[in-house]
mmCIF file with all atom_site columns, C-alpha atoms in Angstrom:
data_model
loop_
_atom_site.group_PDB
_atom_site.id
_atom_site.type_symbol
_atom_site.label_atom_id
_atom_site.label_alt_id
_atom_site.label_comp_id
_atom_site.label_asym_id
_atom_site.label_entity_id
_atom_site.label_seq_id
_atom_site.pdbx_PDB_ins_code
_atom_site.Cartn_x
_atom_site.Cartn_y
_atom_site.Cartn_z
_atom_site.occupancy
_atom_site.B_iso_or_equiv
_atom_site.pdbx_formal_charge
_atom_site.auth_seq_id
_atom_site.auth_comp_id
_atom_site.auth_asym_id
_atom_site.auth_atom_id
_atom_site.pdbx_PDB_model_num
ATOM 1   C CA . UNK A 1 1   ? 0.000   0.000  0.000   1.00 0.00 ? 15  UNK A CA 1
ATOM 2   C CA . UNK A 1 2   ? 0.915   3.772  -0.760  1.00 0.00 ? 16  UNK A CA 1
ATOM 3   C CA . UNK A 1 3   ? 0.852   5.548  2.698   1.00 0.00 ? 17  UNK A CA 1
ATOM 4   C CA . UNK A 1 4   ? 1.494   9.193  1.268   1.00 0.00 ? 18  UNK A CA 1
ATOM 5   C CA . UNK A 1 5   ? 2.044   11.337 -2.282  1.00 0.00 ? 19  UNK A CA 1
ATOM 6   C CA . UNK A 1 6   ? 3.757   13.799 -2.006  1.00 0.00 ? 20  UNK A CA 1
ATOM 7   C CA . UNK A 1 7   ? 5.361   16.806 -4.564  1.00 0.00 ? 21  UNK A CA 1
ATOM 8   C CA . UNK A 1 8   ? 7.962   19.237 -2.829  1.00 0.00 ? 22  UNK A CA 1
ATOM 9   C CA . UNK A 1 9   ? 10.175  21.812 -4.429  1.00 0.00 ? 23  UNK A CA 1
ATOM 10  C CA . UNK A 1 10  ? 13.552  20.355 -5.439  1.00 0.00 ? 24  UNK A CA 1
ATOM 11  C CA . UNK A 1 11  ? 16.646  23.124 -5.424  1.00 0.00 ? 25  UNK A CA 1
ATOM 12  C CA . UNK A 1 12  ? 20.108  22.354 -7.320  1.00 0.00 ? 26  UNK A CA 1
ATOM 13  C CA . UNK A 1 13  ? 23.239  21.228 -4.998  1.00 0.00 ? 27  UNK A CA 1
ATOM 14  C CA . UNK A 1 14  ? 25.042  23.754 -3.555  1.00 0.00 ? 28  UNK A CA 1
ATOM 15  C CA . UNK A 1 15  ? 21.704  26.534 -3.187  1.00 0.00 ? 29  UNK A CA 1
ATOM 16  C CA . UNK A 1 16  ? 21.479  26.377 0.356   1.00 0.00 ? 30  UNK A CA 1
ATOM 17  C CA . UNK A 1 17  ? 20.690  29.660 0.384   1.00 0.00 ? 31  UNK A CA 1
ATOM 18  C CA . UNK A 1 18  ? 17.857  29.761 -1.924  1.00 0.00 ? 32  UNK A CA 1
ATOM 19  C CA . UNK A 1 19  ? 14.867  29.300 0.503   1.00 0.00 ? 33  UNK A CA 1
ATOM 20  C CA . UNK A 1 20  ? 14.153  25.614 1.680   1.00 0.00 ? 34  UNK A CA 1
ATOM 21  C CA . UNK A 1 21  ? 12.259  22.473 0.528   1.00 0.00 ? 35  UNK A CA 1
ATOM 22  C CA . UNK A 1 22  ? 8.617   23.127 0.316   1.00 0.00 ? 36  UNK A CA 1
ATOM 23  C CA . UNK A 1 23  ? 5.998   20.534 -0.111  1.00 0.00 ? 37  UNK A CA 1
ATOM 24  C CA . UNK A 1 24  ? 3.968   22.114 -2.046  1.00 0.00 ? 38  UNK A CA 1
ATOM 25  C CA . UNK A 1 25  ? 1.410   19.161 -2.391  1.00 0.00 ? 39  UNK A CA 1
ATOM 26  C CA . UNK A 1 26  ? 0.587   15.742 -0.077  1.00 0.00 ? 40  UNK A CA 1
ATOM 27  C CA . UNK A 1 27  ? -1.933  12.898 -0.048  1.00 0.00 ? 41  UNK A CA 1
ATOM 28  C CA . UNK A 1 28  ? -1.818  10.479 3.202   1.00 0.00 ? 42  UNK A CA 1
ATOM 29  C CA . UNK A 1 29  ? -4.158  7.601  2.827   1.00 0.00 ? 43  UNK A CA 1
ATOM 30  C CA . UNK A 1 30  ? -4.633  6.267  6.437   1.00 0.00 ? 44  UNK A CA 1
ATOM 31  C CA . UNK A 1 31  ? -3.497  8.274  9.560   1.00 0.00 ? 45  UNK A CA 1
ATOM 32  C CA . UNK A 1 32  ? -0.957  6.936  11.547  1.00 0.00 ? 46  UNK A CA 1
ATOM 33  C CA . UNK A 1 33  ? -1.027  7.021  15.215  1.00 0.00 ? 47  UNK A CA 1
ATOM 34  C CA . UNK A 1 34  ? 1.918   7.062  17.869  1.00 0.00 ? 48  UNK A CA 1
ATOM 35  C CA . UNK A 1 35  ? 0.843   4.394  19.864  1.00 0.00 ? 49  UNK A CA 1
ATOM 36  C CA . UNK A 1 36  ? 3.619   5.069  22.995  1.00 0.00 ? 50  UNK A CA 1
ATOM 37  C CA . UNK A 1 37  ? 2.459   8.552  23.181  1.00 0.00 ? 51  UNK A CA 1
ATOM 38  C CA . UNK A 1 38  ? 0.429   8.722  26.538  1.00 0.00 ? 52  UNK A CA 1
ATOM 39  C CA . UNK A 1 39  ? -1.411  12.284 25.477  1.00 0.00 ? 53  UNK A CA 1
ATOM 40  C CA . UNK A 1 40  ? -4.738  12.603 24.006  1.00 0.00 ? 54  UNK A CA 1
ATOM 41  C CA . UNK A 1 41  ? -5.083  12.554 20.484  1.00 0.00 ? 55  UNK A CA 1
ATOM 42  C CA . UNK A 1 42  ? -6.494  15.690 18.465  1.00 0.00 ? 56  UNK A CA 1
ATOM 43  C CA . UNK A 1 43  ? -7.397  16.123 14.794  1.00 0.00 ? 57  UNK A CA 1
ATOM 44  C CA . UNK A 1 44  ? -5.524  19.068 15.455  1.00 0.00 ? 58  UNK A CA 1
ATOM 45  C CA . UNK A 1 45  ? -2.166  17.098 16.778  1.00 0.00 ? 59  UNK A CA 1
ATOM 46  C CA . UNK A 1 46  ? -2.472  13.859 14.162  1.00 0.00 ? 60  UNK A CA 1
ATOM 47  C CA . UNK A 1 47  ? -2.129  16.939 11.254  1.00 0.00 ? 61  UNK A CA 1
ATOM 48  C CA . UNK A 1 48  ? 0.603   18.679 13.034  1.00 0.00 ? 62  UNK A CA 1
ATOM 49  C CA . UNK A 1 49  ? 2.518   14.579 13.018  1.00 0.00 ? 63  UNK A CA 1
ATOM 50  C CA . UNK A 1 50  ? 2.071   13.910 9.429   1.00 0.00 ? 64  UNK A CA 1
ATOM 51  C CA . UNK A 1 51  ? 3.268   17.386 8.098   1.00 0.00 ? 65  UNK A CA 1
ATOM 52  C CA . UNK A 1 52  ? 5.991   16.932 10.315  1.00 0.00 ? 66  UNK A CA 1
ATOM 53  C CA . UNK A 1 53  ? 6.280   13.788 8.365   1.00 0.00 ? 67  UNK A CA 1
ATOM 54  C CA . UNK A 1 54  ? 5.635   14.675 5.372   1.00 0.00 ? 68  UNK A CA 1
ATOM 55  C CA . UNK A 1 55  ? 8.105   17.160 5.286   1.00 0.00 ? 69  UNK A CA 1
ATOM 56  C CA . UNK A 1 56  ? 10.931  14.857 7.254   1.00 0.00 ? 70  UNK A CA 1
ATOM 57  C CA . UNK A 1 57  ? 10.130  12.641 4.029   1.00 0.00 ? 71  UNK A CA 1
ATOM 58  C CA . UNK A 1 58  ? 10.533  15.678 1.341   1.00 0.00 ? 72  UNK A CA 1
ATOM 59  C CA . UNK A 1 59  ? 14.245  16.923 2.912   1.00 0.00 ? 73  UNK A CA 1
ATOM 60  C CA . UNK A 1 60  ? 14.883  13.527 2.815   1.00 0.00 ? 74  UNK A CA 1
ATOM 61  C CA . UNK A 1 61  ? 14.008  13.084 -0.974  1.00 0.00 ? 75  UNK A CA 1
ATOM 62  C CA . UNK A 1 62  ? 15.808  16.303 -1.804  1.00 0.00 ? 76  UNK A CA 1
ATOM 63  C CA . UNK A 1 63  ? 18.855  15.142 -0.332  1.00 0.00 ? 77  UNK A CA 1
ATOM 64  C CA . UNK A 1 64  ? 18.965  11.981 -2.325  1.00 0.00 ? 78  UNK A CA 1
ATOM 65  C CA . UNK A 1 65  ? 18.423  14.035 -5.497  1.00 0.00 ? 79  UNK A CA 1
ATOM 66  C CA . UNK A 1 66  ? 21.262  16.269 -4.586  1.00 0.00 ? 80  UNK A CA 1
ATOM 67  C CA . UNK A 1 67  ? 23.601  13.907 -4.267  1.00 0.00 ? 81  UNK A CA 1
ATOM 68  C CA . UNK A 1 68  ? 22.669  12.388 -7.132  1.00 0.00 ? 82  UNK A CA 1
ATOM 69  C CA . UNK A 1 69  ? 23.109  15.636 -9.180  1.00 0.00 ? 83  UNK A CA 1
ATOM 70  C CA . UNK A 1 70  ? 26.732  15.784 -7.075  1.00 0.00 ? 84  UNK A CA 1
ATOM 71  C CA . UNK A 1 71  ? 27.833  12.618 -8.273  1.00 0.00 ? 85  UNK A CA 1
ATOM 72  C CA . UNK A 1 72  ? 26.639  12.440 -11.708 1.00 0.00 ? 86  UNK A CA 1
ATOM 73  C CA . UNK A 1 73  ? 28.459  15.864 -12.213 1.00 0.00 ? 87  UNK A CA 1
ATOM 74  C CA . UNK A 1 74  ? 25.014  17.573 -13.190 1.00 0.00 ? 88  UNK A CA 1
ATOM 75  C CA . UNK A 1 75  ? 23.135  20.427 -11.804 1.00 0.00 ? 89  UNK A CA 1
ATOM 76  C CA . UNK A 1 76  ? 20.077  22.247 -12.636 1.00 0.00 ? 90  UNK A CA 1
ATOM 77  C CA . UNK A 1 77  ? 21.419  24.326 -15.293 1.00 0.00 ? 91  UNK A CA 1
ATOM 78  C CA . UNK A 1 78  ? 22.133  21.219 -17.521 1.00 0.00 ? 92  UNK A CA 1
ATOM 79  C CA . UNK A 1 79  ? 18.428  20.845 -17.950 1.00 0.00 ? 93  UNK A CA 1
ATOM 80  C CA . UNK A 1 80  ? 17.200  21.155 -21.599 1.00 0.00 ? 94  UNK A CA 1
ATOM 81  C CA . UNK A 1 81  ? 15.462  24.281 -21.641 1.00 0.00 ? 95  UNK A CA 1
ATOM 82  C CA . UNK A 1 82  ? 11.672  24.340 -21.199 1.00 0.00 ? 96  UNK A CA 1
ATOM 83  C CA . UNK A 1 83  ? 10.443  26.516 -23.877 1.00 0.00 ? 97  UNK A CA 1
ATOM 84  C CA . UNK A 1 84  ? 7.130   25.542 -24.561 1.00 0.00 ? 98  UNK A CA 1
ATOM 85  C CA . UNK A 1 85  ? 4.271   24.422 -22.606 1.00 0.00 ? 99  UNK A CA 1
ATOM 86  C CA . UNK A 1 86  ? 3.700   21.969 -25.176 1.00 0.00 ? 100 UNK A CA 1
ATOM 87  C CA . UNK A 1 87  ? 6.636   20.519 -25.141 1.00 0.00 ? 101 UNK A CA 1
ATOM 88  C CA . UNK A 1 88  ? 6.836   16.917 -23.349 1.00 0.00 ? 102 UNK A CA 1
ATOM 89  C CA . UNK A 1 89  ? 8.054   16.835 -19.971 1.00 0.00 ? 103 UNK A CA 1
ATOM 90  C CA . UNK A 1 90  ? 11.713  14.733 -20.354 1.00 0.00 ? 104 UNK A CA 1
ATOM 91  C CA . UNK A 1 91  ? 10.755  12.076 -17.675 1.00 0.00 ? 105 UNK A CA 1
ATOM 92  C CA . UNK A 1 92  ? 12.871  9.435  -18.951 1.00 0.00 ? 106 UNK A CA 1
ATOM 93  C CA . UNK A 1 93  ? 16.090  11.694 -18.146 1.00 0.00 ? 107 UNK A CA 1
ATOM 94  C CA . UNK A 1 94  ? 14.608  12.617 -14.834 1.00 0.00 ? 108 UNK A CA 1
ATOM 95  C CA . UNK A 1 95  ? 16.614  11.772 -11.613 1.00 0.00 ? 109 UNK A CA 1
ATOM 96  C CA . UNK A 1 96  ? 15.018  8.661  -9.883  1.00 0.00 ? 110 UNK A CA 1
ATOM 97  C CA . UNK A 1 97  ? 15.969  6.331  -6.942  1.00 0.00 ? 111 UNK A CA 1
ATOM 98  C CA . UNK A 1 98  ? 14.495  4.572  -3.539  1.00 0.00 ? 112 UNK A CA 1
ATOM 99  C CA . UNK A 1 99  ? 15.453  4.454  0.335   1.00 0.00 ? 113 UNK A CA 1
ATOM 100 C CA . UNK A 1 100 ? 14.307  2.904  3.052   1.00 0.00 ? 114 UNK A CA 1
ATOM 101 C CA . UNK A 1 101 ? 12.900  4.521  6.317   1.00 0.00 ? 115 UNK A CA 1
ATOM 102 C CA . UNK A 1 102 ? 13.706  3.107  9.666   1.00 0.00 ? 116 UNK A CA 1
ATOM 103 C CA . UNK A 1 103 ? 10.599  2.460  11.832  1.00 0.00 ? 117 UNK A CA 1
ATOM 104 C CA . UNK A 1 104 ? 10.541  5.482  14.196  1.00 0.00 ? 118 UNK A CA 1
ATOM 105 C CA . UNK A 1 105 ? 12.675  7.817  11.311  1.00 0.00 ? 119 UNK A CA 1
ATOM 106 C CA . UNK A 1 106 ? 9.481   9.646  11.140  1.00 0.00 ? 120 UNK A CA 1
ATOM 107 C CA . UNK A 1 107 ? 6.898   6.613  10.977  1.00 0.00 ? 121 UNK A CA 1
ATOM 108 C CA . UNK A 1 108 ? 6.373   4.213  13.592  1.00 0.00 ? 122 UNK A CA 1
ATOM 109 C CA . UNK A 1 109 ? 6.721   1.514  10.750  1.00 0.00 ? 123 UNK A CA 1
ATOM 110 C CA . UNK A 1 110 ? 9.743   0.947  8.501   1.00 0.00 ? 124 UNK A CA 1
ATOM 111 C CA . UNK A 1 111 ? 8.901   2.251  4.975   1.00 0.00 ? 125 UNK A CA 1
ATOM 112 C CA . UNK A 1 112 ? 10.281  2.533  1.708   1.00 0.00 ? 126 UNK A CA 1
ATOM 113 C CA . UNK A 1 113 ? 10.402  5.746  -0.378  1.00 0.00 ? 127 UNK A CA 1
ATOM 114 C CA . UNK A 1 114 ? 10.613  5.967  -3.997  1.00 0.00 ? 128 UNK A CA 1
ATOM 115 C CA . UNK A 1 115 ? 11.145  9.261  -5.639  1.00 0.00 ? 129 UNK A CA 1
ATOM 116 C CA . UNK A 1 116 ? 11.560  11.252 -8.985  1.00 0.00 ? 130 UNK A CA 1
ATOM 117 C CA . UNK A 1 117 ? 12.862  15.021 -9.663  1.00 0.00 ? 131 UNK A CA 1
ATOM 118 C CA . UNK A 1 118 ? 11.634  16.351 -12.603 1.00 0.00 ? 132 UNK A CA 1
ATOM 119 C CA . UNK A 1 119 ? 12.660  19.990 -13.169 1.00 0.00 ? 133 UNK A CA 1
ATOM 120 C CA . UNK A 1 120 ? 12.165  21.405 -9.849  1.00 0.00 ? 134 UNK A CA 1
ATOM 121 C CA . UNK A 1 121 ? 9.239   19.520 -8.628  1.00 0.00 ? 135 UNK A CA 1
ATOM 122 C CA . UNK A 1 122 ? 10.224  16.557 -6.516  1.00 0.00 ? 136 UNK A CA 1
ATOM 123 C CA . UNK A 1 123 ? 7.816   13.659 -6.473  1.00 0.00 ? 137 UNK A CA 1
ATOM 124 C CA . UNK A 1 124 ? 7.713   11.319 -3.733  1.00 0.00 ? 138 UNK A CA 1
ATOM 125 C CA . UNK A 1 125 ? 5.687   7.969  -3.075  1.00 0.00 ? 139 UNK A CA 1
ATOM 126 C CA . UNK A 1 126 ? 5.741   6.561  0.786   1.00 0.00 ? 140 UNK A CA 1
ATOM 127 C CA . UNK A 1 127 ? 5.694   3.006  0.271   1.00 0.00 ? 141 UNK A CA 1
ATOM 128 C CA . UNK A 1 128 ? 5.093   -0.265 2.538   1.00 0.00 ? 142 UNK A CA 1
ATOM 129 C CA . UNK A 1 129 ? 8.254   -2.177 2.777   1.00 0.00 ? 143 UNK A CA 1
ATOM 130 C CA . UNK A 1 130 ? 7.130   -5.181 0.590   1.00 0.00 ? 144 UNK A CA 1
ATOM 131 C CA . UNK A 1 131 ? 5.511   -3.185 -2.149  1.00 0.00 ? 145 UNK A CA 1
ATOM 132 C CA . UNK A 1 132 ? 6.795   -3.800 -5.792  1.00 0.00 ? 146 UNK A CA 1
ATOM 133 C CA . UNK A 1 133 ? 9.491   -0.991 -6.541  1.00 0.00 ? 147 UNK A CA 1
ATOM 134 C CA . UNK A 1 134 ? 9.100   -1.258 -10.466 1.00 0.00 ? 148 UNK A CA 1
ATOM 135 C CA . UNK A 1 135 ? 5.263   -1.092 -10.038 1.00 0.00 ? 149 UNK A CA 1
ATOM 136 C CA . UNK A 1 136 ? 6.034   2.144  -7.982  1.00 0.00 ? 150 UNK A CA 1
ATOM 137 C CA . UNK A 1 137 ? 8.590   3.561  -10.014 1.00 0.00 ? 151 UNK A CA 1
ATOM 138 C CA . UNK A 1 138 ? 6.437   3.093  -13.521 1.00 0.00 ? 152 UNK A CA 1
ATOM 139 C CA . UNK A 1 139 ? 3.414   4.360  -11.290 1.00 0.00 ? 153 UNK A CA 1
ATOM 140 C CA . UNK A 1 140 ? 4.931   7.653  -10.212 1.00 0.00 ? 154 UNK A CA 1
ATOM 141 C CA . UNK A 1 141 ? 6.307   8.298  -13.360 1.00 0.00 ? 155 UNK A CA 1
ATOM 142 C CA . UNK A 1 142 ? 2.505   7.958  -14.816 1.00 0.00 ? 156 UNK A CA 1
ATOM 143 C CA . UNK A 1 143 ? 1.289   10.502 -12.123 1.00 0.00 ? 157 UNK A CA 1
ATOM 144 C CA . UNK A 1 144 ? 4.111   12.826 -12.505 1.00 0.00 ? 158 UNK A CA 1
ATOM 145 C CA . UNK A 1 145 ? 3.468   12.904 -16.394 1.00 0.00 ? 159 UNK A CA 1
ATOM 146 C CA . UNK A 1 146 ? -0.406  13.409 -16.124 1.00 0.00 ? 160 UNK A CA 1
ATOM 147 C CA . UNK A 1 147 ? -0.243  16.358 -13.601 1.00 0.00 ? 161 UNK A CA 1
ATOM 148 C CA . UNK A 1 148 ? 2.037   18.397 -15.605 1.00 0.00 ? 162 UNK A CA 1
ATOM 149 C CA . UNK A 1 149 ? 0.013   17.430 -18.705 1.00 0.00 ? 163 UNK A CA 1
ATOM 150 C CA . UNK A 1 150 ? -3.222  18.160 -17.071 1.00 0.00 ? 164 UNK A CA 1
ATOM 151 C CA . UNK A 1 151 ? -2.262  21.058 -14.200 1.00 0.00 ? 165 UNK A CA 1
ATOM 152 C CA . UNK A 1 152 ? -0.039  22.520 -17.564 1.00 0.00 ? 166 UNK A CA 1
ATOM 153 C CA . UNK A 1 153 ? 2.325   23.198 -15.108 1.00 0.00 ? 167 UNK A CA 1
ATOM 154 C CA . UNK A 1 154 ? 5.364   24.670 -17.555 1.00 0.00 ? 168 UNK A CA 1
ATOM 155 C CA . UNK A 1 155 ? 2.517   27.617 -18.434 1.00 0.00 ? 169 UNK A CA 1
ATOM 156 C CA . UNK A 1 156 ? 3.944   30.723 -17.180 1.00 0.00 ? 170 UNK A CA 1
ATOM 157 C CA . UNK A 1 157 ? 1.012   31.073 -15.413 1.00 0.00 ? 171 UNK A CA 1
ATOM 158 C CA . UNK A 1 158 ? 0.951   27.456 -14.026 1.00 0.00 ? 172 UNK A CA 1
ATOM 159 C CA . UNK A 1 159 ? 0.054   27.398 -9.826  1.00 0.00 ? 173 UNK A CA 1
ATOM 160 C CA . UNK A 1 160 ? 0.226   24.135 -8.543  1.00 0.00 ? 174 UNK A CA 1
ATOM 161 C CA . UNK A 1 161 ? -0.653  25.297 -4.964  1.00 0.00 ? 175 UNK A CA 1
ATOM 162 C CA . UNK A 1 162 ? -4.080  26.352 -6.865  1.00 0.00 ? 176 UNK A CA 1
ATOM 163 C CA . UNK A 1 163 ? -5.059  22.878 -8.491  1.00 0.00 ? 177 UNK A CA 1
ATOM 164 C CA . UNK A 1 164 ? -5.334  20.218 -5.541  1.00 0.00 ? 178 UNK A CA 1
ATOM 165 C CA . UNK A 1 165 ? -8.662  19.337 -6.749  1.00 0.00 ? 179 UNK A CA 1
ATOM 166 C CA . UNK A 1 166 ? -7.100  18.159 -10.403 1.00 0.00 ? 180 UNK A CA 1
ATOM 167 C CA . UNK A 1 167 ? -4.276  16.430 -8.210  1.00 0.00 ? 181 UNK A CA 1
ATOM 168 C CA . UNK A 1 168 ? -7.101  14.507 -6.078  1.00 0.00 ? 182 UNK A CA 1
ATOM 169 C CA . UNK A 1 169 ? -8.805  13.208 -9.375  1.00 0.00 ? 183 UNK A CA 1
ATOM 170 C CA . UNK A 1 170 ? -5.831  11.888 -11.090 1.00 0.00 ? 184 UNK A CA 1
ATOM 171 C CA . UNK A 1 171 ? -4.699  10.634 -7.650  1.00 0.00 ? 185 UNK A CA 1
ATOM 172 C CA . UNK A 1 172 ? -8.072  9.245  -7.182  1.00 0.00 ? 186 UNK A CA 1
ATOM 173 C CA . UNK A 1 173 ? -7.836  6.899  -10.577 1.00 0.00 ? 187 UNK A CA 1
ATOM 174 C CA . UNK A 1 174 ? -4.467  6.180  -10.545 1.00 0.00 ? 188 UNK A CA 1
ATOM 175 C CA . UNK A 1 175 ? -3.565  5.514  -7.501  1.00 0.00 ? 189 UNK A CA 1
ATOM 176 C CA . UNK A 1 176 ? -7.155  4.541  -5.518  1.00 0.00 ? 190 UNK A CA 1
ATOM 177 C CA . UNK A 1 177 ? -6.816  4.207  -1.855  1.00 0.00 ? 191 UNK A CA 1
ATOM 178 C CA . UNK A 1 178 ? -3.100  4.198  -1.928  1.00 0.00 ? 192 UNK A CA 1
ATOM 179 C CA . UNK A 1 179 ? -3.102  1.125  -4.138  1.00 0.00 ? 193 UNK A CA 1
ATOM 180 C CA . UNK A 1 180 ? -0.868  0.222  -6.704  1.00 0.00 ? 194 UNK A CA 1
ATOM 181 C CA . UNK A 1 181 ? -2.660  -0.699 -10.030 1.00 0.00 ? 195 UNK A CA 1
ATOM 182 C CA . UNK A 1 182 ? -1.445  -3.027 -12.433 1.00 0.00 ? 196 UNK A CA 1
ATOM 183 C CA . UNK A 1 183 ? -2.437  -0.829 -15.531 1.00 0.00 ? 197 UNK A CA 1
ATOM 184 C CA . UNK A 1 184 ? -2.428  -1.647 -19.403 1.00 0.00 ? 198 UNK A CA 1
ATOM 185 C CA . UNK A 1 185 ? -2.122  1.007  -21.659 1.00 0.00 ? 199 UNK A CA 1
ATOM 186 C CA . UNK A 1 186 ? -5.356  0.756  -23.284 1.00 0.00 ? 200 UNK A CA 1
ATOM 187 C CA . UNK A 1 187 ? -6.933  1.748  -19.382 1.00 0.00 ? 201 UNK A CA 1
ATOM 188 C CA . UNK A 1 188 ? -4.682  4.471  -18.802 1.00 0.00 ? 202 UNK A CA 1
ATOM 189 C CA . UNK A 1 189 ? -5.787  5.664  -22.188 1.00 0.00 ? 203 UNK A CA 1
ATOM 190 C CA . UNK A 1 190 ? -9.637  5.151  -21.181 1.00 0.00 ? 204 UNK A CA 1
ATOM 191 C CA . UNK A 1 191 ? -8.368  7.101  -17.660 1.00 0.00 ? 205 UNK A CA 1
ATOM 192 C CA . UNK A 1 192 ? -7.053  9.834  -19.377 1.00 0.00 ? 206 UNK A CA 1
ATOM 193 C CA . UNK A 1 193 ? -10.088 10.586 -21.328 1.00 0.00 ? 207 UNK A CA 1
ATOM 194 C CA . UNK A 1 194 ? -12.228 10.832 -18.531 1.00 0.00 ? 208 UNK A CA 1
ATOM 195 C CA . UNK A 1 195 ? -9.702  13.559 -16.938 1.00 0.00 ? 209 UNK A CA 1
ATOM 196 C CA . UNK A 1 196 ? -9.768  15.433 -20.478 1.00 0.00 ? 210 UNK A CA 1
ATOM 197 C CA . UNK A 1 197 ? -13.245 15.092 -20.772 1.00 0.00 ? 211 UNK A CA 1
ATOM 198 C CA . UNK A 1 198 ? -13.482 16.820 -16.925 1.00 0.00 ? 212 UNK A CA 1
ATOM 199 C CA . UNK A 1 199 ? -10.670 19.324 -17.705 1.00 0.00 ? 213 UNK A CA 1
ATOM 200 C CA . UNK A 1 200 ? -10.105 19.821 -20.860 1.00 0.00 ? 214 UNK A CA 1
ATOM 201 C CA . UNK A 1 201 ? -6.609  20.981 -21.858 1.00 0.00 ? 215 UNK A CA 1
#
């Protein structure tokens, strides 16, 4: 199962001083629950734990990515230039890797993370530790291509803090419940036409 989705902002090695990673969007299916932690429990205090979370989880990705960049001898301005909206996003060149989480390092459970920068969006899938990493991998790629597609997020005018509800629809086909779907092209194809059909591009 997919605990969390997650998209944070990714910045190039060596910009410390640019600001700091931001998640700028995050899905948690299922709350989880410190069960040694003797105080009441509050809507309130369970949000407070998974941004905490969440966030732990972004740095976490972004630090991965950066040493990636570091070791591969690239850095942000070795992109191909974006200079068109309609231009395809270049996922297949995009950074990519896993890690694991150590129960208590932030969830009480041992998890596995699987994540993918693209540009400057960082794209992160909280994993359990016996889920199928290809099925992930080929999964995240899928969402990561549909919301730029769909949220047209290399417009100039492109707000991704202002489209959660087009997130939550693509999430809610793609990745149901937090479950991984075996899909076929032909039903990502039928998929996709119902999201064009409800925003068209």
């Amino acid at each position: 199962m997919v605990h969390a989705f997650l998209i944070h902002s990714l910045r190039a090695p060596h910009v410390e001083d640019v600001g700091f990673c931001r998640v700028l969007y995050s899905c948690v299916f299922g709350a989880e629950k410190s069960l040694d932690d003797p105080r009441p429990h509050s809507a309130e205090r369970d949000r407070l734990l998974r941004k905490e979370q969440i966030l732990a989880v972004a740095r976490q990705a972004e630090c991965m990515y950066q040493l990636q960049q570091q070791a591969s001898g690239r850095s942000s301005t070795d992109l191909p230039p974006q200079s068109s909206s309609d231009e395809p996003v270049p996922l297949h060149e995009a950074s990519h890797g896993a890690f694991r989480l150590a129960a208590g390092d932030p969830f009480r459970e041992p998890r596995t993370v699987v994540w993918l920068g693209v540009l400057s969006l960082g794209f992160v899938l909280v994993l359990d530790t016996h889920e199928n990493l290809l099925l992930a991998e080929s999964t995240l790629r899928l969402l990561a291509r549909l919301i730029f597609d769909h949220l047209r997020l290399l417009a100039p005018s492109a707000n991704l803090l202002l489209r959660a509800d087009r997130i939550e629809a693509i999430l809610a086909r793609f990745l149901p419940h937090g479950q991984l779907l075996f899909l076929n092209d032909q039903f990502v194809q039928g998929l996709e036409k119902e999201l064009s059909a409800a925003w068209p591009l």
